[in-house]
XYZ file of C-alpha atoms in Angstrom:
657
model
C -9.328 -7.995 -80.950
C -9.850 -8.579 -77.021
C -12.225 -5.374 -76.928
C -14.205 -6.741 -79.903
C -14.564 -10.043 -77.958
C -15.565 -8.242 -74.759
C -18.082 -6.017 -76.368
C -19.584 -9.090 -77.839
C -19.798 -10.728 -74.735
C -21.295 -7.814 -72.949
C -23.891 -7.517 -75.845
C -24.786 -11.153 -75.579
C -25.241 -10.773 -71.668
C -27.442 -8.055 -72.402
C -29.599 -9.793 -75.174
C -29.675 -12.901 -72.552
C -31.419 -10.615 -70.099
C -33.885 -9.283 -72.307
C -34.911 -12.641 -73.831
C -35.141 -13.862 -70.222
C -37.420 -10.997 -69.498
C -39.392 -11.385 -72.778
C -39.570 -15.099 -71.887
C -41.353 -14.169 -68.561
C -43.859 -11.726 -70.030
C -44.905 -14.639 -72.473
C -46.404 -16.321 -69.705
C -49.131 -13.676 -69.077
C -52.349 -14.582 -71.006
C -53.887 -12.253 -73.437
C -57.166 -11.604 -71.341
C -54.910 -10.158 -68.479
C -57.013 -6.941 -67.388
C -54.042 -5.019 -65.491
C -50.438 -5.707 -65.763
C -47.704 -4.586 -63.664
C -43.965 -4.837 -64.692
C -41.262 -4.352 -61.866
C -37.679 -3.668 -63.197
C -35.938 -5.423 -60.158
C -32.480 -4.747 -61.390
C -33.213 -0.872 -61.711
C -34.949 -0.642 -58.457
C -32.302 -2.415 -56.437
C -29.657 -0.509 -58.241
C -31.070 2.983 -57.726
C -32.397 1.952 -54.143
C -28.934 0.831 -53.198
C -28.693 -2.988 -52.397
C -27.256 -2.101 -48.765
C -29.974 0.115 -48.071
C -32.448 -2.271 -49.049
C -30.773 -4.909 -46.800
C -30.688 -2.479 -43.823
C -34.588 -1.401 -44.593
C -35.694 -5.427 -44.740
C -33.465 -6.098 -41.682
C -34.948 -3.190 -39.559
C -38.461 -4.310 -40.628
C -37.931 -7.781 -39.267
C -37.877 -9.648 -42.663
C -34.634 -11.373 -42.138
C -35.267 -12.417 -38.517
C -38.506 -13.911 -39.529
C -36.815 -15.950 -42.172
C -34.225 -17.115 -39.751
C -36.900 -18.371 -37.285
C -38.357 -20.410 -40.199
C -34.877 -22.097 -40.879
C -33.734 -20.117 -43.498
C -30.384 -18.602 -43.243
C -29.884 -15.631 -45.736
C -27.203 -13.719 -43.854
C -29.297 -10.425 -43.968
C -28.810 -10.143 -47.631
C -31.388 -10.108 -50.334
C -29.197 -11.711 -52.775
C -29.357 -14.847 -50.573
C -33.239 -15.197 -51.148
C -32.731 -17.312 -54.418
C -34.454 -14.834 -56.495
C -32.869 -13.431 -59.473
C -32.561 -9.523 -58.919
C -31.482 -8.900 -62.549
C -34.683 -9.540 -64.264
C -38.090 -8.236 -64.513
C -41.156 -9.566 -62.256
C -44.616 -9.219 -63.210
C -48.224 -9.230 -61.762
C -51.304 -9.205 -63.380
C -55.271 -10.222 -62.766
C -57.696 -11.866 -64.830
C -61.425 -12.338 -64.279
C -64.138 -14.702 -65.552
C -67.653 -14.357 -64.531
C -67.197 -16.566 -61.666
C -63.900 -16.073 -60.317
C -61.005 -13.513 -60.166
C -57.435 -14.713 -60.511
C -54.227 -12.860 -59.603
C -50.607 -13.924 -60.202
C -47.354 -12.602 -59.396
C -44.385 -14.092 -61.474
C -40.850 -13.703 -60.336
C -37.690 -15.346 -61.749
C -35.313 -17.551 -59.497
C -31.585 -17.618 -59.379
C -31.159 -20.527 -57.002
C -34.186 -22.852 -56.386
C -32.397 -24.705 -53.507
C -32.068 -21.320 -51.711
C -35.709 -20.376 -52.590
C -36.962 -23.522 -51.285
C -35.481 -23.006 -47.651
C -37.673 -19.889 -47.485
C -40.698 -22.292 -47.402
C -39.655 -24.444 -44.865
C -42.532 -23.754 -42.723
C -45.237 -23.643 -45.292
C -45.209 -27.078 -46.198
C -44.020 -29.685 -48.418
C -43.662 -29.019 -52.147
C -45.617 -31.431 -54.324
C -44.827 -32.232 -58.091
C -47.809 -30.407 -60.016
C -47.270 -30.368 -63.866
C -44.301 -29.932 -66.415
C -41.506 -29.942 -63.892
C -42.977 -27.447 -61.505
C -43.750 -28.051 -57.730
C -46.659 -26.707 -55.601
C -46.930 -25.395 -52.174
C -50.577 -24.578 -50.784
C -50.631 -21.284 -49.179
C -53.514 -19.547 -47.243
C -56.972 -20.464 -48.646
C -57.430 -19.761 -52.280
C -53.889 -19.220 -53.146
C -50.862 -21.897 -54.349
C -47.108 -21.184 -55.176
C -45.587 -23.270 -58.022
C -42.111 -23.071 -59.139
C -39.364 -24.418 -60.992
C -35.655 -24.026 -61.624
C -35.973 -20.668 -63.339
C -39.237 -19.238 -62.246
C -41.959 -18.902 -59.169
C -45.405 -18.202 -59.584
C -48.066 -17.194 -56.895
C -51.564 -17.641 -57.841
C -54.608 -16.558 -55.924
C -58.351 -16.691 -56.426
C -61.306 -14.820 -55.183
C -64.963 -15.745 -56.150
C -67.241 -13.344 -57.497
C -69.821 -11.833 -55.312
C -72.770 -11.815 -58.022
C -72.130 -14.887 -59.536
C -74.193 -17.008 -57.499
C -77.001 -14.422 -57.448
C -78.415 -16.069 -60.416
C -81.030 -18.882 -59.433
C -79.936 -21.111 -62.097
C -76.413 -20.920 -61.355
C -77.007 -21.467 -57.812
C -79.139 -24.531 -58.200
C -76.628 -26.227 -60.704
C -74.106 -26.077 -57.904
C -76.226 -27.048 -54.993
C -76.341 -23.552 -53.452
C -79.574 -22.722 -51.514
C -80.626 -19.110 -50.822
C -81.455 -18.531 -47.295
C -82.787 -15.714 -45.275
C -83.057 -15.345 -41.824
C -86.121 -13.225 -40.831
C -88.299 -13.382 -37.932
C -92.047 -12.518 -39.002
C -93.592 -9.311 -37.543
C -95.532 -9.763 -34.489
C -98.587 -8.296 -35.573
C -98.378 -10.205 -38.825
C -101.439 -12.308 -37.610
C -104.806 -11.503 -39.321
C -108.137 -13.298 -39.631
C -107.986 -13.067 -43.415
C -104.690 -15.023 -43.504
C -106.247 -17.689 -41.264
C -109.165 -17.925 -43.650
C -106.969 -18.314 -46.498
C -105.017 -20.875 -44.702
C -108.263 -22.745 -44.216
C -109.246 -22.943 -47.821
C -105.625 -24.249 -48.745
C -106.084 -26.843 -46.022
C -109.713 -27.867 -47.238
C -108.000 -28.267 -50.781
C -105.814 -30.628 -49.205
C -102.592 -29.188 -50.652
C -99.781 -31.493 -50.066
C -96.431 -30.292 -48.986
C -93.459 -32.453 -49.549
C -90.551 -32.633 -46.893
C -86.982 -33.959 -47.521
C -85.938 -36.924 -45.815
C -84.282 -35.993 -42.685
C -85.592 -32.304 -42.914
C -87.168 -30.906 -39.594
C -90.620 -29.960 -40.117
C -91.491 -26.720 -38.708
C -94.685 -26.727 -36.396
C -97.134 -23.875 -37.078
C -97.190 -20.915 -34.905
C -99.956 -20.804 -32.167
C -102.053 -17.718 -31.892
C -100.446 -14.938 -29.793
C -101.231 -14.884 -26.235
C -102.719 -11.697 -24.523
C -101.533 -11.107 -21.013
C -102.565 -8.134 -18.912
C -99.696 -6.337 -17.406
C -99.842 -4.534 -13.727
C -97.678 -1.810 -13.360
C -95.072 -2.294 -10.477
C -94.458 1.357 -9.676
C -94.159 2.215 -6.045
C -95.877 5.429 -5.124
C -94.264 7.101 -2.169
C -94.902 10.400 -0.120
C -98.364 10.578 -1.884
C -101.587 10.894 0.198
C -103.600 9.396 -2.243
C -103.016 8.026 -5.597
C -105.209 8.801 -8.494
C -106.076 5.685 -10.446
C -105.157 6.066 -14.030
C -106.443 4.319 -17.016
C -103.588 2.991 -18.976
C -103.901 1.587 -22.466
C -101.456 -1.588 -22.517
C -100.575 -2.993 -25.868
C -100.866 -6.662 -25.493
C -97.746 -8.471 -25.445
C -97.388 -10.962 -28.630
C -95.380 -13.837 -27.816
C -93.923 -16.553 -30.166
C -92.363 -19.992 -29.266
C -88.606 -19.145 -28.911
C -87.773 -22.446 -30.257
C -89.254 -21.733 -33.569
C -86.766 -18.851 -33.647
C -83.933 -21.090 -32.462
C -84.617 -23.615 -35.320
C -84.859 -20.774 -38.133
C -81.173 -19.571 -36.956
C -79.998 -23.106 -36.875
C -81.185 -24.070 -40.261
C -80.089 -20.513 -41.499
C -76.448 -21.136 -40.205
C -76.271 -24.878 -41.302
C -77.238 -23.853 -44.924
C -74.620 -20.773 -44.930
C -72.079 -23.291 -43.900
C -73.001 -25.844 -46.674
C -73.000 -22.741 -49.136
C -69.698 -21.613 -47.875
C -68.125 -25.014 -48.190
C -69.459 -25.448 -51.738
C -68.181 -22.090 -52.880
C -64.706 -22.822 -51.398
C -64.536 -26.178 -52.855
C -65.193 -24.500 -56.228
C -62.735 -21.817 -55.624
C -59.960 -24.499 -54.901
C -61.028 -26.519 -57.705
C -61.112 -23.530 -60.269
C -57.868 -22.168 -58.568
C -56.042 -25.718 -59.405
C -57.683 -25.516 -62.921
C -56.205 -22.207 -63.578
C -52.794 -23.479 -62.425
C -52.816 -26.462 -64.441
C -53.800 -24.504 -67.420
C -51.115 -21.822 -66.880
C -48.236 -24.487 -66.529
C -49.278 -26.413 -69.369
C -49.316 -23.242 -71.516
C -52.916 -24.247 -72.829
C -53.680 -20.396 -73.631
C -52.985 -17.691 -75.830
C -50.061 -15.540 -74.426
C -50.008 -11.623 -74.354
C -49.907 -10.361 -77.756
C -46.710 -9.245 -79.332
C -47.581 -5.744 -79.486
C -48.615 -5.616 -75.778
C -45.614 -7.489 -74.939
C -43.657 -4.749 -76.401
C -45.516 -2.040 -74.560
C -45.041 -3.617 -71.157
C -41.219 -3.809 -71.824
C -40.392 -0.837 -73.919
C -38.416 1.971 -72.142
C -39.397 0.429 -68.792
C -38.626 2.484 -65.810
C -38.820 1.317 -62.222
C -42.520 0.114 -62.343
C -45.068 0.019 -65.050
C -48.696 -0.430 -64.854
C -50.589 -1.444 -68.172
C -53.972 -1.916 -69.068
C -54.520 -3.592 -72.544
C -58.296 -2.359 -72.698
C -59.258 0.537 -70.833
C -62.712 0.532 -72.295
C -63.291 -2.998 -71.335
C -62.056 -2.341 -67.906
C -64.107 0.590 -67.369
C -67.186 -0.962 -68.657
C -66.483 -4.082 -66.343
C -66.292 -1.875 -63.211
C -69.913 -0.109 -64.003
C -72.927 -2.050 -62.683
C -74.799 -2.056 -65.740
C -76.491 -5.308 -65.508
C -78.401 -4.244 -62.355
C -82.101 -3.842 -62.368
C -82.120 0.062 -62.220
C -79.971 0.408 -65.391
C -82.131 -2.262 -67.136
C -85.423 -0.302 -66.060
C -84.073 2.875 -67.334
C -83.090 1.324 -70.623
C -79.607 2.153 -70.511
C -77.476 -0.106 -72.639
C -73.992 -0.197 -71.206
C -72.822 -2.506 -74.222
C -73.094 0.425 -76.386
C -71.371 3.083 -74.297
C -68.094 3.855 -75.630
C -65.112 5.969 -74.415
C -62.770 6.031 -77.079
C -59.915 4.970 -75.063
C -57.692 2.019 -75.915
C -54.773 0.910 -73.807
C -53.600 2.728 -70.675
C -50.218 2.919 -69.090
C -48.554 4.332 -65.958
C -44.816 4.645 -65.328
C -43.017 5.107 -62.104
C -39.599 6.920 -63.074
C -36.358 8.211 -61.363
C -34.329 10.952 -63.095
C -31.718 11.720 -60.655
C -33.164 13.406 -57.591
C -36.605 13.799 -59.472
C -39.370 11.134 -59.230
C -41.824 11.166 -61.992
C -45.227 9.477 -62.263
C -46.149 9.283 -65.851
C -49.286 8.279 -67.517
C -50.744 8.162 -71.092
C -53.937 6.741 -72.856
C -54.279 5.457 -76.243
C -57.226 7.053 -78.239
C -58.782 5.891 -81.230
C -58.544 7.889 -84.383
C -61.637 9.972 -84.057
C -61.341 10.924 -80.442
C -57.290 11.639 -81.103
C -58.124 14.029 -83.999
C -60.919 15.917 -81.905
C -58.449 16.064 -78.823
C -55.810 17.576 -81.061
C -58.250 20.451 -82.149
C -59.226 20.695 -78.501
C -55.845 21.223 -77.285
C -54.539 23.123 -80.324
C -53.961 26.400 -78.333
C -50.773 28.040 -76.819
C -50.809 30.180 -73.393
C -50.966 33.790 -74.156
C -47.290 34.986 -74.217
C -48.486 38.090 -71.823
C -48.945 35.391 -68.915
C -45.015 35.058 -68.622
C -44.591 38.432 -66.583
C -46.770 37.210 -63.974
C -44.564 34.211 -63.368
C -42.073 35.544 -60.792
C -39.606 34.712 -58.013
C -42.298 35.548 -55.611
C -44.861 32.907 -57.093
C -45.630 30.155 -55.020
C -47.530 28.122 -57.419
C -49.735 28.452 -60.513
C -52.269 26.573 -62.594
C -52.244 26.850 -66.539
C -54.778 25.244 -68.821
C -55.137 25.832 -72.655
C -58.288 24.497 -74.561
C -59.573 25.712 -77.897
C -63.091 27.107 -76.804
C -64.052 27.230 -80.516
C -63.144 23.551 -81.372
C -64.793 22.470 -77.992
C -68.154 23.990 -78.641
C -68.079 22.693 -82.106
C -67.097 19.037 -81.404
C -68.384 18.266 -78.073
C -72.216 17.636 -79.141
C -71.047 15.338 -81.787
C -68.581 13.696 -79.307
C -71.369 13.313 -76.771
C -73.749 11.693 -79.128
C -71.236 9.344 -80.536
C -69.419 7.844 -77.301
C -72.239 8.355 -74.690
C -75.381 7.301 -76.558
C -75.566 4.055 -74.512
C -76.039 6.261 -71.383
C -79.170 8.052 -72.823
C -81.522 5.004 -72.482
C -85.096 5.669 -74.396
C -84.307 9.299 -74.574
C -81.572 8.945 -77.090
C -82.989 10.338 -80.282
C -84.426 13.290 -78.117
C -81.025 14.142 -76.453
C -79.216 13.658 -79.803
C -81.671 16.161 -81.306
C -81.069 18.608 -78.587
C -77.385 18.509 -79.130
C -77.631 18.915 -82.432
C -79.889 22.111 -81.974
C -77.188 23.177 -79.556
C -74.488 23.018 -82.107
C -76.474 24.737 -84.417
C -77.496 27.595 -82.016
C -73.962 28.349 -80.704
C -71.822 30.760 -82.432
C -68.497 29.232 -81.662
C -66.383 32.036 -83.298
C -68.076 34.644 -81.279
C -67.686 32.961 -78.208
C -64.120 31.936 -78.874
C -63.424 35.844 -79.043
C -65.016 36.366 -75.575
C -63.194 33.359 -74.197
C -60.729 31.464 -76.193
C -59.605 29.190 -73.568
C -56.425 29.979 -72.189
C -56.500 30.446 -68.217
C -53.659 31.104 -65.885
C -54.278 30.988 -61.936
C -51.229 32.237 -59.944
C -50.485 32.472 -56.314
C -47.841 35.508 -55.769
C -46.848 35.907 -51.987
C -48.900 36.820 -48.919
C -50.555 39.977 -47.879
C -52.545 41.149 -44.766
C -56.264 41.753 -45.114
C -58.355 43.568 -42.637
C -61.490 41.632 -42.187
C -64.810 42.543 -40.484
C -66.635 40.184 -38.251
C -69.716 39.902 -36.176
C -69.019 39.254 -32.473
C -71.444 39.345 -29.498
C -71.234 41.110 -26.087
C -73.482 40.191 -23.052
C -74.738 42.216 -20.185
C -75.554 40.788 -16.605
C -78.634 39.475 -17.764
C -76.950 37.802 -20.723
C -78.727 39.608 -23.279
C -76.710 39.739 -26.447
C -75.642 42.790 -28.321
C -73.856 42.660 -31.873
C -70.533 44.184 -31.987
C -68.771 44.820 -35.258
C -64.872 43.969 -35.212
C -61.882 43.611 -37.364
C -58.927 41.435 -37.482
C -56.046 41.261 -39.702
C -55.157 37.857 -41.619
C -52.430 36.849 -43.734
C -53.698 35.231 -47.005
C -52.160 34.169 -50.216
C -52.468 36.757 -53.076
C -53.922 35.303 -56.216
C -54.445 36.392 -59.682
C -56.937 34.591 -62.107
C -56.753 35.878 -65.833
C -57.733 34.698 -69.125
C -57.511 35.913 -72.586
C -60.559 38.026 -73.927
C -60.201 39.665 -77.373
C -63.844 40.845 -77.179
C -64.547 42.157 -73.490
C -67.812 43.968 -74.184
C -69.893 41.228 -72.409
C -67.955 41.366 -69.275
C -67.557 45.218 -69.051
C -71.404 45.546 -69.503
C -71.845 43.076 -66.736
C -69.637 44.759 -64.408
C -71.087 48.079 -65.065
C -74.424 46.770 -64.254
C -73.121 45.552 -61.095
C -71.816 48.824 -60.108
C -74.950 50.521 -61.025
C -77.010 48.268 -58.765
C -74.592 49.100 -56.047
C -72.989 45.498 -55.643
C -69.451 47.106 -56.463
C -67.677 50.301 -57.167
C -65.011 51.353 -59.619
C -61.438 52.676 -58.190
C -58.784 53.796 -60.621
C -60.212 51.560 -63.351
C -60.579 48.585 -61.105
C -63.905 47.031 -60.187
C -63.994 46.396 -56.577
C -66.535 44.149 -54.805
C -66.442 44.298 -50.985
C -66.521 41.127 -48.801
C -69.844 42.201 -47.244
C -71.784 41.181 -50.581
C -71.700 37.359 -49.593
C -67.895 37.075 -50.142
C -65.238 35.979 -47.644
C -62.957 38.329 -49.168
C -62.894 41.350 -51.478
C -62.729 40.742 -55.122
C -61.266 43.013 -57.655
C -61.382 42.744 -61.454
C -59.309 44.514 -63.994
C -59.661 44.573 -67.915
C -56.297 45.498 -69.505
C -55.331 45.064 -72.938
C -56.662 41.497 -74.070
C -56.876 40.272 -70.533
C -59.595 39.783 -67.702
C -57.883 39.605 -64.486
C -59.463 38.722 -60.942
C -57.868 39.017 -57.727
C -58.387 39.248 -54.049
C -55.764 42.077 -53.744
C -56.092 45.388 -55.273
C -52.478 46.374 -54.732
C -51.370 43.686 -57.266
C -53.821 44.873 -59.799
C -52.892 48.437 -59.651
C -48.979 47.547 -60.118
C -50.415 45.525 -63.183
C -52.281 48.581 -64.417
C -49.392 50.876 -64.116
C -47.007 48.275 -65.842
C -45.027 47.842 -62.599
C -42.918 44.632 -62.567
C -43.634 42.530 -59.300
C -40.062 40.653 -59.545
C -37.778 38.960 -61.621
C -39.105 36.177 -63.906
C -39.278 32.605 -62.795
C -37.770 30.824 -65.774
C -38.522 27.372 -64.443
C -42.354 28.046 -64.236
C -42.316 29.755 -67.639
C -40.668 27.088 -69.237
C -42.923 24.598 -67.611
C -45.838 26.653 -68.946
C -44.625 27.030 -72.552
C -43.815 23.371 -72.936
C -47.143 21.869 -72.033
C -50.964 22.431 -72.733
C -51.727 22.149 -69.351
C -49.460 22.803 -66.142
C -49.626 23.403 -62.619
C -46.455 23.479 -60.188
C -45.994 24.847 -56.401
C -42.472 25.608 -54.936
C -42.287 23.565 -51.938
C -39.236 25.698 -50.840
C -41.583 28.723 -50.022
C -43.986 26.630 -48.218
C -42.562 26.390 -44.824
C -42.159 30.244 -44.633
C -45.386 30.942 -46.340
C -47.309 28.609 -43.525
C -45.356 30.449 -40.810
C -46.279 33.819 -41.885
C -49.878 32.829 -42.094
C -49.588 31.466 -38.560
C -50.667 28.044 -39.443
C -48.742 25.286 -37.309
C -48.600 21.910 -39.029
C -48.306 19.934 -35.628
C -45.198 18.749 -33.791
C -45.249 15.341 -35.889
C -44.764 17.188 -39.028
C -42.333 19.765 -38.001
C -39.197 17.991 -39.264
C -40.977 17.277 -42.379
C -41.848 20.956 -43.026
C -38.303 21.928 -42.257
C -36.953 19.355 -44.753
C -39.114 21.135 -47.698
C -36.602 23.906 -47.883
C -34.449 21.222 -49.657
C -37.090 20.283 -52.052
C -37.695 21.911 -55.528
C -41.095 22.115 -57.400
C -43.934 19.625 -57.465
C -45.731 19.614 -60.993
C -48.370 18.311 -62.803
C -47.963 18.736 -66.481
C -49.683 17.488 -69.847
C -48.530 17.977 -73.395
C -51.926 16.987 -74.532
C -52.128 14.580 -77.528
C -48.567 13.152 -78.649
C -49.390 10.614 -81.629
C -52.506 9.195 -80.685
C -52.100 9.155 -76.899
C -52.967 11.658 -74.197
C -50.044 12.352 -71.865
C -49.777 13.685 -68.406
C -47.065 13.415 -65.585
C -46.555 14.136 -61.969
C -42.913 15.046 -60.965
C -41.290 16.140 -57.518
C -37.900 17.292 -57.024
C -36.326 15.754 -54.063
C -33.072 16.938 -52.113
C -30.031 16.106 -54.162
C -28.054 13.217 -52.920
C -25.632 10.458 -54.668
C -28.020 7.651 -54.472
C -30.957 9.863 -56.302
C -34.673 10.071 -55.526
C -35.127 6.416 -54.372
C -32.460 6.334 -51.959
C -33.339 9.808 -50.316
C -36.866 8.053 -49.649
C -35.337 4.871 -48.331
C -33.367 7.217 -45.694
C -36.340 8.943 -44.472
C -37.895 5.721 -44.044
C -34.950 4.233 -42.224
C -34.699 7.420 -40.208
C -38.506 7.003 -39.187
C -37.856 3.518 -38.008
C -34.834 4.543 -35.708
C -36.801 6.970 -33.730
């Protein structure tokens, strides 16, 4: 019975925590552009609270708080912030101003207010909230359970519209001195005509009337150079350009008026910013807005790791970043309102899995784009690639694309989603894409290059390289001298599937016939003298085309010699993903040392620690459901605290130096 009560209590506590997090996420408006969620409880737990306290203490945060009159005892738990809930950040834009808000839960209002002792006195604002003005353009509001920091930034383009600027009393000014040679009789005659027509110019009361410029005065200049040790100075005729002078007070008055108007404009902008900021704060506190939709709230919170960045509408965000309303875009007839990407929402997660740190991202696709993308990535890597990932492999890159589907679908995809960028040539370009789609034989091209590729770096090798140097005789005449030097370089092989190799074989044979290369034991060899920094070798074997900078590696492959034992981790990574790339960090220090590359004294300790690391990988499973997924992961040295704890240890070590 007691166990049932205990389980029920734990479930209620868990539910209460979830409800609190959901309550805070409801404070985010539906038109938020970018949202960030911070799983504070997980961050503190995995970072280790004691280490966080030590880090903040060494960073001087606690000392600064004590100077302001707050006594927190070097413990983040005494800040009054609830470390068991989720905190949020988001931004929202209007045509005139951008708002940022950071929302974080409070556990003790009294403790939190002590942190604000030096900032100012709190004032009641609305619905039980108190407010404290922070730096210009920002305000902090809080109640017993939540604190909200809101800031505003004016749009740089909002007041460029003349009607908008006039509405708010902003005058556009430009300080520019007239050109010295701007005087001409034609302008004088035109001015005389205007004067004779008695054109009246009205001046505002109190405004300084600018006197017209007087004609430029020509002043003769006499050279003041002293001629010494010369028996007779030959008189020279020098054309001296007449110096054109303006009344300096005229420029002073221009600059003064320019500065005065700019100060007036800035004061208007700042007043509007503060007014709109308080209007936004009042709107948020009174909840007179539509909150984030339930589905978006779920996407923000579901399976939340350490930190999540969420973009509800990727296409709208992308369109907002494009300067499509500028004159060049309008002149070219580009209509960005018709531009589509097919992207829906976007998500980026920071996760910790033991000693592995992951950055995982995904983008939602509309139905048509998702179906097309599934066809593009409907290909697996060639099984023969596996044998070339060995214990000597430093790193690799593999990508698998269905070439046939790509050639078939890309023309229609381009016409559908990017037609807005084509301007007045839209019909012509779409016709060209249709013609290209008809002309291409996708099946034939797919036989030549189906779309699976592997680039692998397998160890190092010394290469002898020729270069040109110069020797000089006693008269400094240069003579070319051919020299050789040994360089240790990574050995790479690029390979791809090709079931129809006739095109490649014909091209290689033609290059040999033209003396650009030669054939050695069935391997095409191209010297570094032919415009290449290193020699290049090509092998056609079975259904693979292989390109490498090392002939010995290709000879071993041609004779079916194995280069080493299989790298099971790399093979598994390649098999499970449509795209994958990885580098074994443990091998990097030895490789750089063998190559003679010195990372520098400041990086010596870091490079030495790489021996304890695992692999860093970039992977993508392609399309999962209607989402395109990708991930970056790094295996850090194994510790009790995990990846975040290890990183804090490194920061503390650097601070302690």
